Coordinates of C-alpha atoms and ligand atoms in Angstrom, one line a residue:
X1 CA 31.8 137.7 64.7
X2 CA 33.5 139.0 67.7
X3 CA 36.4 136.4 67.6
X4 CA 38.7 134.4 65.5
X5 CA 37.3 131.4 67.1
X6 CA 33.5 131.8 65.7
X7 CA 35.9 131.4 62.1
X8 CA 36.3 127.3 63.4
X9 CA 33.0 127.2 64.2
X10 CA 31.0 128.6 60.9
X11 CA 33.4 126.2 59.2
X12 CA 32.5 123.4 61.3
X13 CA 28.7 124.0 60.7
X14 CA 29.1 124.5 56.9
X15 CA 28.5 128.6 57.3
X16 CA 29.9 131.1 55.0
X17 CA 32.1 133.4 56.4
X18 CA 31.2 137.0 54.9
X19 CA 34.2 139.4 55.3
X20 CA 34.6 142.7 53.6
X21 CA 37.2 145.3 53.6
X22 CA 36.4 148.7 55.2
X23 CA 39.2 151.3 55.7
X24 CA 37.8 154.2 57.7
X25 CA 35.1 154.3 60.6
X26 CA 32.5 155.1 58.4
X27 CA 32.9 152.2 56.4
X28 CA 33.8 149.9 59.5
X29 CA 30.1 151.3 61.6
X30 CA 28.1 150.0 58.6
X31 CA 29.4 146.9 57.9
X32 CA 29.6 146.3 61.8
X33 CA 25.7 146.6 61.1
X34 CA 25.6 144.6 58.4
X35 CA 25.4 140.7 58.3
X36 CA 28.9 140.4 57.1
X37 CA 31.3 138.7 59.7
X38 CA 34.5 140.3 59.9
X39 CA 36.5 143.8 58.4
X40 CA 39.8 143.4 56.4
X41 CA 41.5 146.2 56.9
X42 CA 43.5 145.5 53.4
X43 CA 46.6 146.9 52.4
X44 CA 44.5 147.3 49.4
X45 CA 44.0 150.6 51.2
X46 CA 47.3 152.0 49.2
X47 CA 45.0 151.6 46.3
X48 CA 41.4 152.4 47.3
X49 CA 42.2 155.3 49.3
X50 CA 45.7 156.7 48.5
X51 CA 45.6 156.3 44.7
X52 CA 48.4 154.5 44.7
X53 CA 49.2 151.6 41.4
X54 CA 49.5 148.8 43.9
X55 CA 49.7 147.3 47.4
X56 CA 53.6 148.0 47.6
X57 CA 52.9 151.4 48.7
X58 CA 51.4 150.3 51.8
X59 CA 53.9 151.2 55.1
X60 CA 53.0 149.9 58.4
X61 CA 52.0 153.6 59.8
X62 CA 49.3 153.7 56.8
X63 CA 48.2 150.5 57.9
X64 CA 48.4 151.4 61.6
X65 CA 46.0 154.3 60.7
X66 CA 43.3 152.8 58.8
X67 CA 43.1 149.9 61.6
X68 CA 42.7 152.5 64.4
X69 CA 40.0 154.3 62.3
X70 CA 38.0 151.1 62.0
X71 CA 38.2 150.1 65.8
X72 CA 36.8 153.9 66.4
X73 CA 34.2 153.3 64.2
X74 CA 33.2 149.5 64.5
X75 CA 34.3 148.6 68.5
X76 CA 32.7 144.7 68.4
X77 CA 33.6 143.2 65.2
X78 CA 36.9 140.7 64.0
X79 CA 39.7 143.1 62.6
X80 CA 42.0 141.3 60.5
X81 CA 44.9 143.7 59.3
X82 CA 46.9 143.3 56.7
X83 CA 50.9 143.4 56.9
X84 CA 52.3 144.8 54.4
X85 CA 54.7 145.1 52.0
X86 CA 58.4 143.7 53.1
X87 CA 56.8 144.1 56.6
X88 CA 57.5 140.0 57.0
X89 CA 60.7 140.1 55.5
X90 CA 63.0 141.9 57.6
X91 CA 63.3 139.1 60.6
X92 CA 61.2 138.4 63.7
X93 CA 61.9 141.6 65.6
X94 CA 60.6 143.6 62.7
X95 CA 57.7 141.5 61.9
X96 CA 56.8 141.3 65.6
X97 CA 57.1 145.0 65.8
X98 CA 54.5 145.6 62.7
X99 CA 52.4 143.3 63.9
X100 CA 52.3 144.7 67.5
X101 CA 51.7 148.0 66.1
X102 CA 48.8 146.5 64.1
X103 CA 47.3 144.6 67.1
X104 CA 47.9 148.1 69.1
X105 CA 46.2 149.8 66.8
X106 CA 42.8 147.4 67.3
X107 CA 43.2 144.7 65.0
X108 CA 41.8 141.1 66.0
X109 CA 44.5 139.4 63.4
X110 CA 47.2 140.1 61.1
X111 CA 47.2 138.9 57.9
X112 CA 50.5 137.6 56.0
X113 CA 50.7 136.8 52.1
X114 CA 52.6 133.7 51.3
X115 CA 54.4 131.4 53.4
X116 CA 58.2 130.7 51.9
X117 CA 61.1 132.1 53.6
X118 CA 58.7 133.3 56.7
X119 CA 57.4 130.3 58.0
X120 CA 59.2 130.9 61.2
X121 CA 57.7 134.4 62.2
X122 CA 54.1 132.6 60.9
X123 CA 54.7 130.3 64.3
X124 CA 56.3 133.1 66.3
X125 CA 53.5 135.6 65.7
X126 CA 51.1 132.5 66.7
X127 CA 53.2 131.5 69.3
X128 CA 53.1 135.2 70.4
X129 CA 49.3 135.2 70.8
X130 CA 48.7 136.9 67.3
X131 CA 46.2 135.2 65.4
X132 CA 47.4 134.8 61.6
X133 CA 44.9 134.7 58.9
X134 CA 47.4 133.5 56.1
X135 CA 46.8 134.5 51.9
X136 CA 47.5 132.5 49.1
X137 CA 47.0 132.6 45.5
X138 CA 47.8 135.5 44.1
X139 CA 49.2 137.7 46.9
X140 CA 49.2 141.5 45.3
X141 CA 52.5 142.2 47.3
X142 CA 54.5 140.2 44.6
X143 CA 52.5 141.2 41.4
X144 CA 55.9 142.2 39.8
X145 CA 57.3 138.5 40.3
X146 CA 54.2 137.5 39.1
X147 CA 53.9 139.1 35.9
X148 CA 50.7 140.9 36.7
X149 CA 47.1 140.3 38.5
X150 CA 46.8 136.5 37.4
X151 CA 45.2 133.4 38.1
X152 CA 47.6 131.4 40.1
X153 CA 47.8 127.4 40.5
X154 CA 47.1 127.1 37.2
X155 CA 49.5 123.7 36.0
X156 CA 50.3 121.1 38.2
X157 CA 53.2 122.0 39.9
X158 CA 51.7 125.3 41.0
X159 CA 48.7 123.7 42.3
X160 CA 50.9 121.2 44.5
X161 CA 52.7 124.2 45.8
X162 CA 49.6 125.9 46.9
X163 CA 48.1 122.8 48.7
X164 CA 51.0 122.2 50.3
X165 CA 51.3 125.9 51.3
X166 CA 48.1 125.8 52.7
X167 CA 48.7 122.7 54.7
X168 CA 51.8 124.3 56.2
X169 CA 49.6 127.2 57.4
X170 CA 47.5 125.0 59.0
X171 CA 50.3 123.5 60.5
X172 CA 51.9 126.8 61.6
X173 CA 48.5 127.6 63.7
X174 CA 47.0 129.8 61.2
X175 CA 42.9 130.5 62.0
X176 CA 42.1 130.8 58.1
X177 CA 43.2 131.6 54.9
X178 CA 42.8 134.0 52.1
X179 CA 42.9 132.1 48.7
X180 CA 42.6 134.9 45.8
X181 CA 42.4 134.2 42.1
X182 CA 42.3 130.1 42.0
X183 CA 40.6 128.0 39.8
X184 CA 37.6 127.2 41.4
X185 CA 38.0 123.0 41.7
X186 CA 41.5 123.5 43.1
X187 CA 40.2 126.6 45.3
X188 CA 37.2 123.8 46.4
X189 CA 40.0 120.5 46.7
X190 CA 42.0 122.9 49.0
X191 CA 39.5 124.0 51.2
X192 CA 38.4 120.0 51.6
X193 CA 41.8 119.1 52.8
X194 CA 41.8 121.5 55.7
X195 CA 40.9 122.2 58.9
X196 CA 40.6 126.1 58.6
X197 CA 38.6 128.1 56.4
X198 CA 39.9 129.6 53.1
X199 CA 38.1 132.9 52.0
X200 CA 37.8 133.2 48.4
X201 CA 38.4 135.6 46.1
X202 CA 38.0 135.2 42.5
X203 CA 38.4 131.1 44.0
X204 CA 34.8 130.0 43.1
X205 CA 32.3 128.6 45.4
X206 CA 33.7 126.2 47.0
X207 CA 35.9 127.9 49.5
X208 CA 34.5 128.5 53.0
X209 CA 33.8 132.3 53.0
X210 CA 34.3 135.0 50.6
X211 CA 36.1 138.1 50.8
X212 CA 35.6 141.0 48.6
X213 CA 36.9 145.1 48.5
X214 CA 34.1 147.3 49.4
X215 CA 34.7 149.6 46.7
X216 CA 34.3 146.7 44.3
X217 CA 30.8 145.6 46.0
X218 CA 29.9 149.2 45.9
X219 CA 30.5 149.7 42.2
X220 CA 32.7 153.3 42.8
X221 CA 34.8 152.6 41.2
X222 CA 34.8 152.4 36.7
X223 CA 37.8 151.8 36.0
X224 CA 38.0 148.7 38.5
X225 CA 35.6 146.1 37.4
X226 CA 37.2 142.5 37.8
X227 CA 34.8 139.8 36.7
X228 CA 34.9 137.9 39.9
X229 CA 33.4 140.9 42.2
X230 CA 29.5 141.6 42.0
X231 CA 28.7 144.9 42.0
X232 CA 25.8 145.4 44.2
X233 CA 25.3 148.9 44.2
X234 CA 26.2 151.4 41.2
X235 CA 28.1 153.5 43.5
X236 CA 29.8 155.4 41.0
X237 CA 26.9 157.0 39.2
X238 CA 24.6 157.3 42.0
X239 CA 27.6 159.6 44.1
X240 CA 27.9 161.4 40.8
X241 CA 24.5 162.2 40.6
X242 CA 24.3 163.1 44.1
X243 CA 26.7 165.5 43.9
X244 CA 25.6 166.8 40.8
X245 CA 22.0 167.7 42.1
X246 CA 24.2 169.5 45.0
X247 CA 25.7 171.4 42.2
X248 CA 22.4 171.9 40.1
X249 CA 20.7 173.4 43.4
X250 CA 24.1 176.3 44.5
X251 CA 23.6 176.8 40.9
X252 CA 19.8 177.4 40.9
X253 CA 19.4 179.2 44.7
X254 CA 18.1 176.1 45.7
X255 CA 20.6 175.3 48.5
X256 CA 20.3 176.1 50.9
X257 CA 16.6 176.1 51.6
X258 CA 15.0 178.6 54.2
X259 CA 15.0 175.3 56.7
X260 CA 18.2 174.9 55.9
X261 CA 19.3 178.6 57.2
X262 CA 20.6 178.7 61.1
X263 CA 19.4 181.2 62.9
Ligands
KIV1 O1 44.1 144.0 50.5 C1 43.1 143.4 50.3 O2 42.0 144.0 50.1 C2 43.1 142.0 50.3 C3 41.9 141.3 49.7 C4 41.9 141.4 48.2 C5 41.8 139.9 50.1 O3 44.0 141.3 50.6

């Protein structure tokens, strides 16, 4: 997809929306070649690439970074960014500024987790010719308030909040939403009510896309292996093995070869 307006339209004609994260050009130039849809350039970065316990450790500069890196290496394709941590939460002149320095940075959207207490730069950012992509559920930036990576909307009162969250969303002129770790009927009762796509994540199948991290769809990493995310590649044992037969061969005067030599 080249804009947040082909998101309306695969809704509208009952297509999935495919979106994975990528966080460098590498990553961005082969999913831009893929089938998938769109990049999210997730703070999940503070994780996947800094080693960092959780998405708090994201700053707007590290965000900044990875966004420009994925514009370098993927030019065409919808780059939603997230904002991170606390980035909302200090006014409308902060958020605007993050934001801006996301967009400046090449992303096609921001991406904001929750809605209470920042509803107002929601519309402003929209108002301000942002497009919002908004993320409900369990929203990693608050894991400490929420006990730990859990299922949200689990009684009834939680499931309320979260429809009526994502109807406010909608209402704020957000282009889509990011519903992660949901049951899947509530996920699929949700994504009937509205009028923009929800990307799952550990939501089931009945929300309009799906979203996943690529290092989960790769398989690189063990120690990461939530039920919800397919593996589609064993990425951690086929590097490994790569760069053990580079080992084997320095070891054994195999590398480099004689074609391998300059002149
Ligand atoms: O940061 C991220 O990768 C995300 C996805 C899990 C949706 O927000």
């Amino acid at each position: 997809m080249k804009s947040i307006l082909e998101f309306s339209r695969a809704q509208r004609e009952a297509q999935p929306i495919v979106m994975l994260t990528a966080y460098d050009a590498l990553m961005a130039r082969l999913v831009a070649a893929s089938e998938a849809d769109a990049i999210l350039v997730g703070d999940s970065a503070a994780m996947v690439v800094h080693g960092f316990p959780s998405t708090i450790h994201a700053t707007v500069e590290m965000m900044q970074a990875h966004v420009a890196a994925v514009r370098r290496g993927a030019p065409e394709i919808v780059v939603v960014a997230d904002l991170p941590f606390l980035s909302v939460r200090r006014g409308k002149v902060a958020a605007t500024d993050a934001a801006g320095a996301l967009m400046q940075a090449g992303a096609t959207a921001v991406k904001i987790e929750g809605v209470a207490g920042h509803d107002d730069v929601i519309a402003h950012l929209v108002e301000s010719g942002i497009p919002v992509m908004g993320h409900l559920g369990l929203t990693p930036q608050s894991v400490h308030q929420l006990g730990g990576y859990r299922m949200q909307g689990r009684d009834p009162e939680a499931a309320s909040r979260l429809r009526s969250e994502a109807g406010r969303l909608e209402e704020l002129g957000a282009f889509a939403f990011v519903l992660e770790c949901v049951p899947a009927a509530l996920a699929a009762e949700i994504t009937a009510e509205r009028r923009i796509p929800s990307i799952g994540i550990g939501a089931g199948a009945g929300t309009a896309g799906q979203v996943l991290v690529c290092s989960d769809l790769l398989g690189l990493d063990p120690r990461f292996q939530p039920r919800f995310a397919r593996r589609y590649l064993e990425g951690d044992e086929l590097v490994r093995e790569a760069i053990n037969r580079f080992a084997r061969d320095v070891r054994a005067a195999q590398f480099p070869s004689p074609q391998e030599v300059l002149a």
